[in-house]
Amino acid sequence: MYQLSTPKEKMMLQEVVMKLVVTMEIAVAIGRRKHLDFFEEKKVLFFLLHYS
């Protein structure tokens, strides 16, 4: 198991996780609003991750 050695590494990881969670929530919200199916929702998520 990889250990996070410095507080800075922990902060960076937390930032990445938070960004991912928020992006997923945005993708799901867009999906619900537009009544997209599961696969279209994944496309939206990929697009948001790629361009954010």
PDB file of C-alpha atoms in Angstrom:
ATOM      1  CA  MET A   1       0.000   0.000   0.000  1.00  0.00           C
ATOM      2  CA  TYR A   2       1.279   3.441  -0.897  1.00  0.00           C
ATOM      3  CA  GLN A   3       1.715   5.793   2.038  1.00  0.00           C
ATOM      4  CA  LEU A   4       1.193   9.520   1.653  1.00  0.00           C
ATOM      5  CA  SER A   5       4.325  10.968   3.167  1.00  0.00           C
ATOM      6  CA  THR A   6       3.724  14.696   3.273  1.00  0.00           C
ATOM      7  CA  PRO A   7       0.726  16.850   4.168  1.00  0.00           C
ATOM      8  CA  LYS A   8       1.099  18.443   0.726  1.00  0.00           C
ATOM      9  CA  GLU A   9       0.531  15.080  -0.974  1.00  0.00           C
ATOM     10  CA  LYS A  10      -2.556  14.506   1.169  1.00  0.00           C
ATOM     11  CA  MET A  11      -3.896  17.933   0.223  1.00  0.00           C
ATOM     12  CA  MET A  12      -3.288  17.293  -3.471  1.00  0.00           C
ATOM     13  CA  LEU A  13      -5.080  13.945  -3.290  1.00  0.00           C
ATOM     14  CA  GLN A  14      -8.019  15.502  -1.421  1.00  0.00           C
ATOM     15  CA  GLU A  15      -8.222  18.208  -4.092  1.00  0.00           C
ATOM     16  CA  VAL A  16      -8.314  15.626  -6.884  1.00  0.00           C
ATOM     17  CA  VAL A  17     -10.975  13.568  -5.094  1.00  0.00           C
ATOM     18  CA  MET A  18     -13.120  16.643  -4.400  1.00  0.00           C
ATOM     19  CA  LYS A  19     -12.860  17.748  -8.038  1.00  0.00           C
ATOM     20  CA  LEU A  20     -13.868  14.263  -9.181  1.00  0.00           C
ATOM     21  CA  VAL A  21     -16.849  14.141  -6.808  1.00  0.00           C
ATOM     22  CA  VAL A  22     -18.076  17.599  -7.835  1.00  0.00           C
ATOM     23  CA  THR A  23     -17.621  16.758 -11.521  1.00  0.00           C
ATOM     24  CA  MET A  24     -19.589  13.528 -11.079  1.00  0.00           C
ATOM     25  CA  GLU A  25     -22.378  15.403  -9.326  1.00  0.00           C
ATOM     26  CA  ILE A  26     -22.504  17.942 -12.173  1.00  0.00           C
ATOM     27  CA  ALA A  27     -22.629  15.126 -14.754  1.00  0.00           C
ATOM     28  CA  VAL A  28     -25.469  13.391 -12.893  1.00  0.00           C
ATOM     29  CA  ALA A  29     -27.364  16.689 -12.536  1.00  0.00           C
ATOM     30  CA  ILE A  30     -27.020  17.389 -16.266  1.00  0.00           C
ATOM     31  CA  GLY A  31     -28.092  13.811 -16.985  1.00  0.00           C
ATOM     32  CA  ARG A  32     -31.241  14.170 -14.874  1.00  0.00           C
ATOM     33  CA  ARG A  33     -32.070  17.566 -16.289  1.00  0.00           C
ATOM     34  CA  LYS A  34     -31.744  16.344 -19.871  1.00  0.00           C
ATOM     35  CA  HIS A  35     -33.149  12.865 -19.081  1.00  0.00           C
ATOM     36  CA  LEU A  36     -30.041  11.143 -20.402  1.00  0.00           C
ATOM     37  CA  ASP A  37     -29.460   7.424 -20.071  1.00  0.00           C
ATOM     38  CA  PHE A  38     -26.527   5.907 -18.182  1.00  0.00           C
ATOM     39  CA  PHE A  39     -24.120   5.866 -21.149  1.00  0.00           C
ATOM     40  CA  GLU A  40     -24.844   9.443 -22.184  1.00  0.00           C
ATOM     41  CA  GLU A  41     -24.228  10.464 -18.570  1.00  0.00           C
ATOM     42  CA  LYS A  42     -20.802   8.805 -18.758  1.00  0.00           C
ATOM     43  CA  LYS A  43     -20.022  10.793 -21.917  1.00  0.00           C
ATOM     44  CA  VAL A  44     -20.913  14.023 -20.097  1.00  0.00           C
ATOM     45  CA  LEU A  45     -18.706  13.001 -17.163  1.00  0.00           C
ATOM     46  CA  PHE A  46     -15.773  12.215 -19.472  1.00  0.00           C
ATOM     47  CA  PHE A  47     -16.219  15.539 -21.269  1.00  0.00           C
ATOM     48  CA  LEU A  48     -16.262  17.489 -17.988  1.00  0.00           C
ATOM     49  CA  LEU A  49     -13.200  15.644 -16.645  1.00  0.00           C
ATOM     50  CA  HIS A  50     -11.319  16.125 -19.894  1.00  0.00           C
ATOM     51  CA  TYR A  51     -11.957  19.869 -20.149  1.00  0.00           C
ATOM     52  CA  SER A  52     -11.917  20.956 -16.502  1.00  0.00           C
TER      53      SER A  52
END
